[in-house]
Amino acid sequence: MLMKLARLSLWNRRGTVLMTVLSLVISISLLLGIDHLRHEAKNSFTSTVSGTDLIVGARSGQLNLLLYSIFRIGNATANISWETYQRIQNHPQIAWTIPISLGDSHRGYRVVGTNQDYFEFYRYAGQQQLQLAQGVIFDDVYDTVLGSEVAARLGYQLGQEIVLAHGIGQVSFSQHQDKPFTVVGILAPTGTPVDQSVHVSLQGIEAIHIDWQQGAPMPGRRVSAEQALEMDLTPKAITAFLVGLNSRAATFLVQRQINEFRGEPLTAILPGVALAELWQMLSMVERLLLVITVLVLLAGLVGMTTTLLASMKERQREIAILRAVGAHPRTLFWLVQLEVLLITLVSMLLAMAVLMVGLWFGQDLLASRYGLFIGLNPIRQSSLQLMGLVLGLALLLGCIPSWLAYRKALTDGLSVRL
Amino acid sequence: MKVGQPVTDKPKNYVIELKNLRFRWPGKQGWQLALDTLQLEAGQHLFIRGASGSGKTTLLNLLSGITTPNEGELWLQQTAMHKLSAAKRDTLRAQQIGVVFQQLNLIPYLSVLDNVLLVARFANRTGGELTERATMLLQHLGLQDELHHKKATELSVGQQQRVAIARALLLRPALLIADEPTSALDADNRDAFMKLMLAEANESGTTVIFVSHDKALQGYFSWHLAMEQLEQGVQPC
């Protein structure tokens, strides 16, 4: 009966109740959405690279090395000579390496010079290997394999010829126009920076720079694409390399040996540690966002309280009637709390539905625009905790109008001031 | 029909009995209401004439158990209301006391039938026979079946007041308190209302205390008192 009263009473005031529910739906879906994105972003972020035991680059900070080698953000301060790379590669503990040579770009997308090991050993999101959506892995010097986003955004097909630019700007004035590359493969989406990379062989990188010096074409010396193929295309240097060890137990030993390498100043980092450190910096923003959402939620709940408080005046009659038929003052307290509960539960369910529909529609957009892969199911332990928090806060704030109803029931009795 | 006579022994079969009742609002000086004695037997109906501000609201709050006297005794049948807790008085009101206001007696968003059955919920009574009785009462009061599932607000004021009577009498309470229930009705409606109310009260074996400032209604009652007389504890006129 009390439930029926609460339900019908709310329905009777559906105009204002609807607005209250609307504001709560917005704030709750915002809260759950941000929380969901937070977790998904962290997952996606920390799974950018896996299975790699060490990342080695020229001496620098670990974040810098992580950013340019994995996230294609920023630049290396120095290179690693090919000889050094060869020597470390032969270390008995090292199972495999993936060389990475950076510095060129194609219409804003970074060019990664590497070799076939990249496609064999690179792992992301657990044990996921890179998959080709179309075509094959590069074999020829002037072959290129595109990340999924590059191909999708620029509309490239297999067999198409593309020209690489020197440097990493969106607009570059120095193009390697004389040596175009042919698209031979397109990778499947991964949700990592691999999607935004243009992969070519180390020899290809060497070939396009063979007639360059100090970042500019050497005047008076032109080497055609065909001529370059005749020349020695062994790279002189690479930017960084990823290392897989025979045994994880040797990680710290090999790291120290590389860090203390006499031939050249090098830095070896553990990707997991560096990722965690980077995430810590980013999570400041994420936490701030969460705090703002909680405040938005609080505003929504205060709005609900205000609406219920305002309705108390017009409900004096209702209270007097219920008292006349024998309702206790505390029954009226629980009646209003029940209304709070109903409003909050309905809002939470609607918010969940809004969020799921939003994710369903937004998923493709996020994946294609930002390479972010977001799971559709926003229900997890933390979201259930947040829902509990919402409900608790709602009932706590609901005590204010409920208490007012209780007071009115107690003091006004059967008299109704019209 | 004994007002003003000293009562020394235990209450007998009175429906309502007041003894040396004193009431004051918290923080105020002097008694707001002082009633020495009032006894009402089963089936007796009492008309109390009083203007607003004459303490009749306080009396009704006391009789219905919303408030409790500071001194004195208040018996409803064999129950000492002055000794009951607030919660017990609320339950007693649901079970044994019907209340009808001047107007707007009904919860606007409930159907007519649900409004009548509302009292059963707080009296902890359920069952199909209650619905049957509610339907019957409504019919007796001239409210046809097609009105029973309409929202209360769709009815005329006269009809609403009759629904209020059906609700007040649903559980065959010992006492029906009516506070100017006819003030919103025109003369024809008022007459019909009074007759129906008293007929149904007799049918249910319910004693009526009717409060109004309208002397014209006195004729329906064999016993009438003015608020001032009541307070002075004088004999009925």
XYZ file of C-alpha atoms in Angstrom:
655
model
C 0.000 0.000 0.000
C 2.782 2.387 0.961
C 4.526 1.455 -2.281
C 1.332 2.127 -4.231
C 0.953 5.472 -2.479
C 4.543 6.457 -3.248
C 4.238 5.350 -6.844
C 0.928 7.090 -7.513
C 1.953 10.181 -5.599
C 5.046 10.489 -7.789
C 2.987 9.843 -10.908
C 0.597 12.561 -9.759
C 3.529 14.980 -9.687
C 5.146 13.509 -12.798
C 6.089 16.874 -14.313
C 8.530 17.897 -11.612
C 9.510 14.308 -10.866
C 10.444 13.802 -14.516
C 12.763 16.805 -14.421
C 14.344 15.483 -11.246
C 14.818 12.055 -12.798
C 16.279 13.668 -15.910
C 18.889 15.599 -13.963
C 19.749 12.482 -11.976
C 20.009 10.371 -15.123
C 22.453 12.870 -16.574
C 24.609 13.006 -13.476
C 24.531 9.263 -12.794
C 25.297 8.286 -16.373
C 28.098 10.845 -16.361
C 29.497 9.344 -13.183
C 29.266 5.760 -14.411
C 30.473 6.723 -17.884
C 33.558 8.474 -16.592
C 34.277 5.598 -14.267
C 33.887 3.142 -17.134
C 36.119 5.143 -19.481
C 38.653 5.462 -16.700
C 38.938 1.708 -16.350
C 38.830 1.051 -20.057
C 41.438 3.711 -20.770
C 43.699 2.284 -18.117
C 43.253 -1.212 -19.531
C 43.824 -0.057 -23.048
C 46.782 2.038 -21.943
C 48.600 -0.559 -19.903
C 48.040 -3.197 -22.546
C 49.693 -1.084 -25.238
C 52.777 -3.228 -25.021
C 53.139 -6.595 -23.392
C 55.477 -9.524 -23.599
C 58.386 -7.119 -23.949
C 60.865 -7.376 -21.103
C 62.996 -4.332 -21.818
C 62.967 -1.268 -24.019
C 66.400 0.048 -24.920
C 67.221 3.491 -26.243
C 69.887 6.147 -26.027
C 70.434 7.475 -22.526
C 67.342 9.381 -21.411
C 64.546 9.345 -18.861
C 62.371 6.277 -18.819
C 59.181 8.192 -19.636
C 60.732 9.849 -22.628
C 61.956 6.519 -23.951
C 58.560 4.897 -23.371
C 56.720 7.777 -25.026
C 58.699 7.828 -28.244
C 59.304 4.090 -28.616
C 55.770 2.884 -27.844
C 53.408 5.860 -28.009
C 55.141 7.659 -30.888
C 55.114 10.845 -28.853
C 58.128 13.140 -28.806
C 61.575 12.461 -30.159
C 64.637 10.551 -29.260
C 67.573 12.643 -28.130
C 70.084 10.323 -29.749
C 70.322 7.104 -31.706
C 71.878 3.724 -31.043
C 74.578 2.682 -33.421
C 74.001 -0.442 -35.479
C 77.136 -2.067 -34.040
C 75.923 -1.623 -30.492
C 72.549 -3.062 -31.442
C 74.246 -6.069 -33.020
C 76.395 -6.665 -29.960
C 73.519 -6.513 -27.487
C 71.350 -8.625 -29.728
C 73.863 -11.430 -29.373
C 73.649 -11.407 -25.593
C 73.025 -15.019 -24.546
C 69.985 -14.080 -22.404
C 68.219 -12.228 -25.199
C 65.694 -14.256 -27.178
C 64.545 -11.656 -29.638
C 64.716 -7.959 -30.402
C 62.563 -5.577 -32.413
C 64.521 -2.636 -33.854
C 62.703 0.658 -34.202
C 63.831 3.532 -36.317
C 61.837 6.742 -36.070
C 62.033 10.246 -37.508
C 59.902 10.266 -40.616
C 56.194 10.654 -41.063
C 53.380 10.402 -43.541
C 50.666 13.053 -43.326
C 50.998 13.304 -39.588
C 51.382 9.566 -38.954
C 54.711 8.326 -37.679
C 56.835 6.079 -39.851
C 58.370 3.153 -38.017
C 61.366 1.501 -39.561
C 61.647 -2.071 -38.319
C 61.988 -5.628 -39.544
C 59.837 -8.763 -39.767
C 60.451 -9.521 -36.080
C 58.067 -6.668 -35.280
C 55.178 -8.668 -36.677
C 56.347 -11.841 -35.050
C 57.197 -10.747 -31.524
C 55.257 -7.582 -30.755
C 52.442 -8.300 -28.299
C 49.679 -6.106 -26.920
C 46.699 -6.611 -24.572
C 48.027 -9.777 -23.029
C 49.307 -12.127 -25.705
C 47.745 -10.612 -28.802
C 49.901 -10.729 -31.912
C 49.592 -8.220 -34.715
C 47.262 -9.482 -37.416
C 47.061 -8.452 -41.018
C 43.623 -7.400 -42.173
C 44.743 -7.367 -45.792
C 47.867 -8.114 -47.781
C 51.217 -9.307 -46.537
C 54.148 -8.213 -44.406
C 56.671 -5.995 -46.218
C 59.410 -7.830 -48.046
C 60.805 -5.305 -50.490
C 62.713 -2.137 -49.523
C 59.925 0.100 -50.810
C 57.054 -1.854 -49.248
C 54.963 -0.510 -46.393
C 52.446 -2.005 -43.969
C 49.890 0.480 -42.603
C 48.255 0.597 -39.227
C 44.472 0.219 -39.420
C 43.706 3.844 -38.578
C 46.148 5.200 -41.146
C 44.537 3.138 -43.877
C 40.993 3.934 -42.780
C 41.467 7.673 -42.289
C 43.479 8.284 -45.416
C 41.457 5.787 -47.457
C 44.468 3.794 -48.631
C 44.163 0.518 -50.476
C 46.652 -2.206 -51.189
C 48.919 -1.363 -54.085
C 48.680 2.370 -53.562
C 51.907 4.407 -53.594
C 52.640 6.808 -50.745
C 55.406 9.328 -50.209
C 57.084 9.685 -46.827
C 58.021 13.066 -45.383
C 61.106 13.928 -43.486
C 60.442 14.959 -39.918
C 57.282 14.462 -37.977
C 55.151 17.512 -38.678
C 51.630 17.296 -40.094
C 52.826 19.421 -42.966
C 56.358 18.816 -44.110
C 58.224 20.632 -46.816
C 60.835 18.029 -47.349
C 59.316 14.949 -48.904
C 61.040 11.807 -49.994
C 59.275 12.178 -53.308
C 61.823 10.329 -55.345
C 61.299 7.087 -53.431
C 57.604 6.260 -53.033
C 56.459 3.239 -51.047
C 53.836 0.701 -52.042
C 51.185 -0.416 -49.574
C 51.463 -4.196 -49.341
C 49.645 -4.832 -46.074
C 47.123 -3.301 -43.712
C 47.017 -4.363 -40.054
C 43.872 -5.214 -38.098
C 42.895 -2.663 -35.417
C 44.657 -3.079 -32.083
C 43.630 -0.050 -30.060
C 47.300 0.819 -29.595
C 49.571 3.365 -31.311
C 50.384 0.624 -33.844
C 47.130 1.650 -35.562
C 48.610 5.065 -36.201
C 51.928 3.875 -37.572
C 53.316 3.417 -41.062
C 55.680 0.454 -41.020
C 58.585 0.113 -43.413
C 61.768 -1.897 -43.374
C 64.976 -0.540 -41.866
C 66.438 -0.750 -45.362
C 63.665 1.462 -46.646
C 64.506 4.106 -44.032
C 68.162 3.826 -45.034
C 67.335 4.087 -48.734
C 65.320 7.296 -48.506
C 68.054 8.973 -46.483
C 70.981 7.739 -48.540
C 71.376 11.065 -50.344
C 70.505 13.139 -47.252
C 72.737 14.682 -44.674
C 71.903 16.625 -41.526
C 68.212 16.409 -42.255
C 68.353 17.853 -45.759
C 69.005 16.492 -49.254
C 72.670 16.766 -50.156
C 72.964 19.347 -52.887
C 74.129 18.008 -56.201
C 73.899 14.388 -55.216
C 70.836 12.486 -56.257
C 70.421 8.757 -55.857
C 67.401 7.313 -57.566
C 65.268 4.606 -56.012
C 66.739 1.986 -58.306
C 70.286 3.106 -57.683
C 69.735 2.973 -53.939
C 68.796 -0.704 -54.173
C 72.259 -1.432 -55.518
C 73.930 0.194 -52.548
C 74.609 -1.134 -49.059
C 71.397 -0.498 -47.137
C 72.580 -1.762 -43.759
C 71.310 0.826 -41.249
C 73.919 2.963 -39.512
C 71.742 3.537 -36.475
C 68.330 2.803 -34.978
C 66.280 4.774 -32.457
C 65.393 2.079 -29.962
C 64.712 -1.608 -29.684
C 62.410 -3.876 -27.745
C 63.910 -6.905 -26.054
C 62.454 -10.288 -25.172
C 64.486 -12.428 -22.787
C 64.860 -16.170 -22.517
C 64.019 -15.932 -18.853
C 62.197 -13.215 -17.023
C 64.442 -13.804 -14.038
C 67.330 -12.261 -15.961
C 65.493 -8.969 -16.529
C 67.298 -6.919 -13.902
C 70.683 -8.407 -14.738
C 70.362 -7.618 -18.444
C 68.939 -4.182 -17.647
C 71.980 -3.372 -15.534
C 74.368 -4.693 -18.133
C 72.783 -2.534 -20.804
C 72.705 0.521 -18.576
C 76.401 0.017 -17.870
C 77.301 -0.720 -21.492
C 80.688 0.877 -22.135
C 80.526 1.450 -25.856
C 77.631 3.904 -25.783
C 75.357 5.543 -23.150
C 72.159 3.467 -23.165
C 69.006 3.205 -21.091
C 67.009 0.020 -20.625
C 63.603 0.290 -19.026
C 60.945 -2.136 -17.870
C 57.809 -1.256 -19.843
C 55.427 -2.233 -17.043
C 57.117 0.057 -14.544
C 57.288 2.942 -17.000
C 53.655 2.487 -18.020
C 52.586 2.542 -14.388
C 54.571 5.711 -13.779
C 53.072 7.385 -16.837
C 49.582 6.312 -15.831
C 50.097 7.803 -12.407
C 50.710 11.169 -14.014
C 47.649 10.813 -16.219
C 45.472 9.560 -13.406
C 45.644 12.976 -11.743
C 43.456 14.278 -14.543
C 41.264 11.227 -14.388
C 40.749 11.606 -10.650
C 39.936 15.278 -11.038
C 37.335 14.292 -13.603
C 35.828 11.817 -11.179
C 35.667 14.453 -8.446
C 33.849 16.814 -10.801
C 31.357 14.087 -11.686
C 30.710 13.387 -8.034
C 29.970 17.095 -7.605
C 27.592 16.988 -10.557
C 25.887 14.029 -8.917
C 25.633 15.939 -5.662
C 24.004 18.829 -7.511
C 21.476 16.397 -8.993
C 20.672 14.951 -5.592
C 20.346 18.372 -3.996
C 17.955 19.225 -6.835
C 15.871 16.182 -5.969
C 15.811 17.184 -2.303
C 14.721 20.698 -3.217
C 11.915 19.382 -5.414
C 10.670 17.104 -2.660
C 10.932 19.878 -0.084
C 8.956 22.225 -2.303
C 6.273 19.582 -2.805
C 5.785 19.227 0.950
C 3.750 22.395 1.088
C 1.194 21.175 -1.416
C 1.135 17.794 0.284
C -0.047 19.092 3.645
C -3.532 17.899 2.748
C -2.236 14.449 1.886
C -0.413 14.241 5.185
C -3.525 15.280 7.145
C -5.666 12.661 5.355
C -3.132 9.925 5.987
C -2.936 10.942 9.615
C -6.739 10.879 9.874
C -6.898 7.301 8.634
C -4.303 6.265 11.186
C -0.857 6.713 9.610
C 1.985 7.172 12.091
C 4.262 10.159 11.571
C 7.089 7.718 10.879
C 4.981 6.132 8.138
C 5.063 9.501 6.401
C 8.823 9.621 6.877
C 9.126 6.266 5.115
C 6.648 7.266 2.447
C 8.903 10.136 1.382
C 12.018 7.956 1.671
C 10.300 5.399 -0.538
C 9.728 8.116 -3.105
C 13.421 9.016 -2.925
C 14.271 5.358 -3.402
C 11.958 5.041 -6.395
C 13.285 8.197 -8.046
C 16.880 7.108 -7.502
C 16.387 3.520 -8.667
C 14.527 4.590 -11.792
C 17.234 7.172 -12.498
C 19.978 4.595 -12.031
C 18.315 2.107 -14.365
C 17.730 4.779 -16.987
C 21.294 6.043 -16.579
C 22.584 2.513 -17.139
C 20.451 2.168 -20.248
C 21.548 5.576 -21.552
C 25.167 4.644 -20.943
C 24.887 1.286 -22.691
C 23.134 2.791 -25.689
C 25.692 5.605 -25.731
C 28.570 3.147 -25.623
C 26.979 1.050 -28.301
C 26.765 4.033 -30.607
C 30.016 5.610 -29.440
C 32.086 2.457 -29.632
C 32.700 2.612 -33.372
C 33.359 6.319 -33.254
C 35.875 5.982 -30.432
C 37.563 3.072 -32.137
C 37.824 4.703 -35.538
C 38.625 8.232 -34.387
C 40.762 7.617 -31.350
C 41.741 3.967 -31.572
C 40.122 3.486 -28.187
C 38.433 0.153 -27.687
C 35.714 0.460 -25.070
C 33.835 -2.510 -23.668
C 30.048 -2.300 -23.891
C 29.332 -3.550 -20.408
C 29.803 -0.754 -17.871
C 28.867 -2.948 -14.886
C 31.839 -3.793 -12.748
C 32.632 -3.801 -9.078
C 33.493 -0.121 -8.943
C 30.307 0.880 -10.766
C 28.252 -1.138 -8.306
C 30.076 0.633 -5.499
C 29.314 3.968 -7.122
C 25.629 3.008 -7.412
C 25.649 2.148 -3.739
C 27.176 5.542 -3.036
C 24.487 7.249 -5.139
C 21.716 5.406 -3.316
C 23.244 6.101 0.098
C 23.669 9.801 -0.644
C 20.129 10.006 -2.029
C 18.609 8.438 1.058
C 20.761 10.604 3.301
C 19.646 13.797 1.573
C 16.117 12.375 1.383
C 16.030 12.479 5.169
C 15.515 16.252 4.957
C 12.094 16.209 3.206
C 11.199 12.985 5.015
C 11.902 14.579 8.343
C 9.817 17.593 7.304
C 6.908 15.267 6.484
C 7.384 13.650 9.876
C 7.343 17.038 11.642
C 4.260 18.165 9.750
C 2.474 14.933 10.598
C 3.356 15.360 14.239
C 2.534 19.034 14.731
C -0.198 19.825 12.234
C -2.399 16.913 13.186
C -5.682 16.919 11.374
C -5.800 20.642 10.877
C -5.042 21.799 7.402
C -4.085 25.341 6.726
C -5.647 26.198 3.444
C -26.545 11.552 28.325
C -24.776 12.601 31.425
C -22.821 15.778 31.326
C -21.578 17.443 34.442
C -22.460 14.576 36.717
C -19.551 13.494 38.865
C -18.183 10.132 37.857
C -16.354 8.161 40.435
C -16.534 4.542 39.375
C -14.915 2.750 36.427
C -16.171 3.675 32.963
C -19.141 1.596 31.925
C -20.339 1.076 28.421
C -19.698 4.546 27.214
C -18.338 4.931 23.739
C -16.431 7.967 24.778
C -15.825 9.305 28.238
C -13.876 12.380 29.303
C -12.864 13.129 32.867
C -11.287 16.399 33.983
C -9.570 16.811 30.688
C -6.936 19.562 30.501
C -4.862 20.523 27.525
C -2.376 23.251 26.729
C -0.020 23.728 23.828
C 3.610 23.394 24.848
C 5.099 26.688 25.980
C 1.747 28.443 26.414
C 0.199 29.762 29.605
C -3.167 28.556 30.880
C -5.374 25.730 29.619
C -6.444 25.871 26.007
C -9.118 23.357 26.746
C -10.677 22.322 30.055
C -13.477 19.754 30.014
C -14.706 18.317 33.250
C -16.862 15.524 31.998
C -18.569 14.151 28.922
C -20.077 10.732 28.425
C -21.533 9.315 25.258
C -23.346 6.025 25.009
C -23.367 3.732 22.006
C -25.634 4.922 19.227
C -25.907 8.451 20.642
C -25.022 11.240 18.283
C -23.737 14.563 19.570
C -23.807 17.923 17.861
C -21.180 20.393 19.064
C -21.677 23.965 17.993
C -18.583 26.093 17.937
C -17.016 28.895 15.964
C -13.418 28.646 14.872
C -11.034 29.487 17.672
C -13.371 28.046 20.285
C -11.062 25.161 20.942
C -12.957 22.725 18.774
C -9.883 21.824 16.704
C -8.079 20.982 19.903
C -11.026 18.892 21.063
C -11.112 16.991 17.778
C -7.357 16.376 17.914
C -7.783 15.005 21.429
C -10.793 12.842 20.582
C -9.057 11.378 17.548
C -5.880 10.687 19.478
C -3.645 13.006 17.469
C -2.746 14.803 20.664
C -2.977 13.640 24.214
C -4.290 15.547 27.266
C -1.913 17.011 29.839
C -4.268 16.000 32.620
C -7.397 13.962 32.991
C -8.739 10.832 31.374
C -10.031 10.016 27.934
C -11.665 6.649 27.376
C -12.737 5.168 24.082
C -14.890 2.226 25.080
C -12.602 0.200 27.366
C -9.400 1.817 26.128
C -7.647 4.497 28.146
C -6.436 6.731 25.322
C -4.615 9.064 27.674
C -2.280 6.227 28.584
C -1.541 5.016 25.079
C 1.642 5.784 23.160
C 1.362 7.943 20.056
C 1.790 4.929 17.766
C -0.912 2.943 19.573
C -3.256 5.916 19.374
C -2.636 6.075 15.613
C -3.553 2.419 15.220
C -6.584 2.885 17.455
C -7.695 5.763 15.258
C -7.422 3.591 12.169
C -9.466 0.844 13.756
C -12.004 2.641 15.920
C -12.336 6.281 14.859
C -13.517 7.641 11.531
C -12.727 11.230 10.614
C -14.439 13.424 8.015
C -13.117 16.917 7.265
C -14.788 20.002 5.857
C -13.604 19.203 2.341
C -10.778 17.670 0.352
C -10.990 14.450 2.302
C -9.566 12.317 -0.459
C -6.094 11.630 -1.766
C -6.362 13.101 -5.251
C -4.324 10.502 -7.085
C -6.057 7.431 -5.674
C -9.270 5.970 -7.048
C -12.496 6.333 -5.073
C -12.338 2.707 -3.963
C -8.670 2.945 -2.952
C -9.449 6.039 -0.927
C -12.088 4.101 0.989
C -9.788 1.099 1.491
C -6.900 3.329 2.619
C -7.996 3.087 6.234
C -7.764 -0.711 6.199
C -4.041 -0.582 5.502
C -3.295 1.404 8.637
C -5.638 -0.768 10.700
C -3.701 -3.825 9.456
C -6.843 -5.275 7.960
C -7.043 -6.912 4.559
C -9.447 -9.171 2.782
C -12.009 -9.340 0.043
C -14.925 -8.690 2.378
C -13.552 -5.187 2.989
C -13.735 -4.433 -0.721
C -17.258 -5.796 -0.719
C -18.233 -3.613 2.205
C -16.596 -0.568 0.599
C -18.580 -1.148 -2.594
C -21.752 -1.618 -0.626
C -21.201 1.533 1.442
C -20.524 3.572 -1.661
C -23.690 2.262 -3.255
C -25.714 3.041 -0.143
C -24.313 6.546 -0.242
C -25.553 6.963 -3.789
C -22.228 6.454 -5.592
C -22.732 4.078 -8.466
C -20.233 1.410 -9.484
C -18.912 3.331 -12.459
C -17.612 6.019 -10.094
C -15.634 3.617 -7.908
C -12.606 3.447 -10.140
C -12.515 7.092 -11.070
C -9.927 9.340 -9.532
C -11.182 11.144 -6.460
C -10.730 14.543 -8.081
C -13.170 13.676 -10.863
C -16.053 13.650 -8.394
C -18.174 16.599 -7.284
C -17.614 18.006 -3.802
C -20.831 16.389 -2.556
C -19.774 13.019 -3.906
C -16.307 13.397 -2.377
C -17.814 14.051 1.046
C -19.902 10.893 0.732
C -16.799 8.900 -0.196
C -15.210 10.274 2.965
C -18.107 8.876 4.976
C -17.728 5.493 3.349
C -14.070 5.516 4.346
C -14.801 6.656 7.878
C -17.364 3.867 8.370
C -15.577 1.075 6.493
C -14.272 -0.713 9.583
C -17.440 -0.080 11.642
C -15.607 2.177 14.082
C -16.963 3.052 17.493
C -16.773 6.765 16.809
C -17.181 9.030 13.798
C -15.822 12.546 14.106
C -17.193 14.945 11.522
C -15.700 18.431 11.341
C -18.087 20.696 9.387
C -18.459 18.127 6.639
C -21.333 20.016 5.015
C -19.828 23.471 4.835
C -18.930 23.073 1.156
C -22.364 21.726 0.198
C -25.504 23.537 -0.895
C -28.755 23.196 1.061
C -30.211 20.249 -0.897
C -26.992 18.304 -0.835
C -26.529 19.075 2.826
C -29.856 17.600 3.769
C -29.260 14.434 1.771
C -25.767 14.191 3.184
C -26.869 14.444 6.802
C -29.531 11.789 6.361
C -27.204 9.371 4.602
C -24.448 9.895 7.115
C -26.614 9.265 10.142
C -28.374 6.307 8.512
C -25.069 4.623 7.665
C -23.643 5.418 11.104
C -26.635 3.756 12.738
C -26.275 0.843 10.373
C -22.630 0.446 11.406
C -23.390 0.986 15.080
C -21.186 4.049 15.124
C -21.547 7.037 17.419
C -21.234 10.415 15.696
C -19.689 13.570 17.104
C -20.577 16.318 14.688
C -18.923 19.724 14.960
C -20.355 22.711 13.132
C -21.079 26.400 13.518
C -24.320 25.916 11.596
C -27.291 25.894 13.977
C -29.566 24.708 11.175
C -28.045 21.250 11.455
C -28.934 20.890 15.119
C -32.267 19.416 14.189
C -30.688 16.156 13.079
C -29.385 15.508 16.541
C -31.174 14.723 19.740
C -28.333 16.127 21.789
C -26.492 19.361 21.119
C -23.932 21.345 22.987
C -22.137 24.593 22.434
C -18.387 24.589 22.833
C -18.652 27.094 25.701
C -21.201 24.959 27.547
C -19.018 21.955 27.123
C -16.058 23.747 28.606
C -18.073 24.902 31.570
C -19.423 21.436 32.020
C -23.065 22.485 32.075
C -26.126 20.398 31.342
C -27.137 19.978 27.727
C -29.850 22.196 26.392
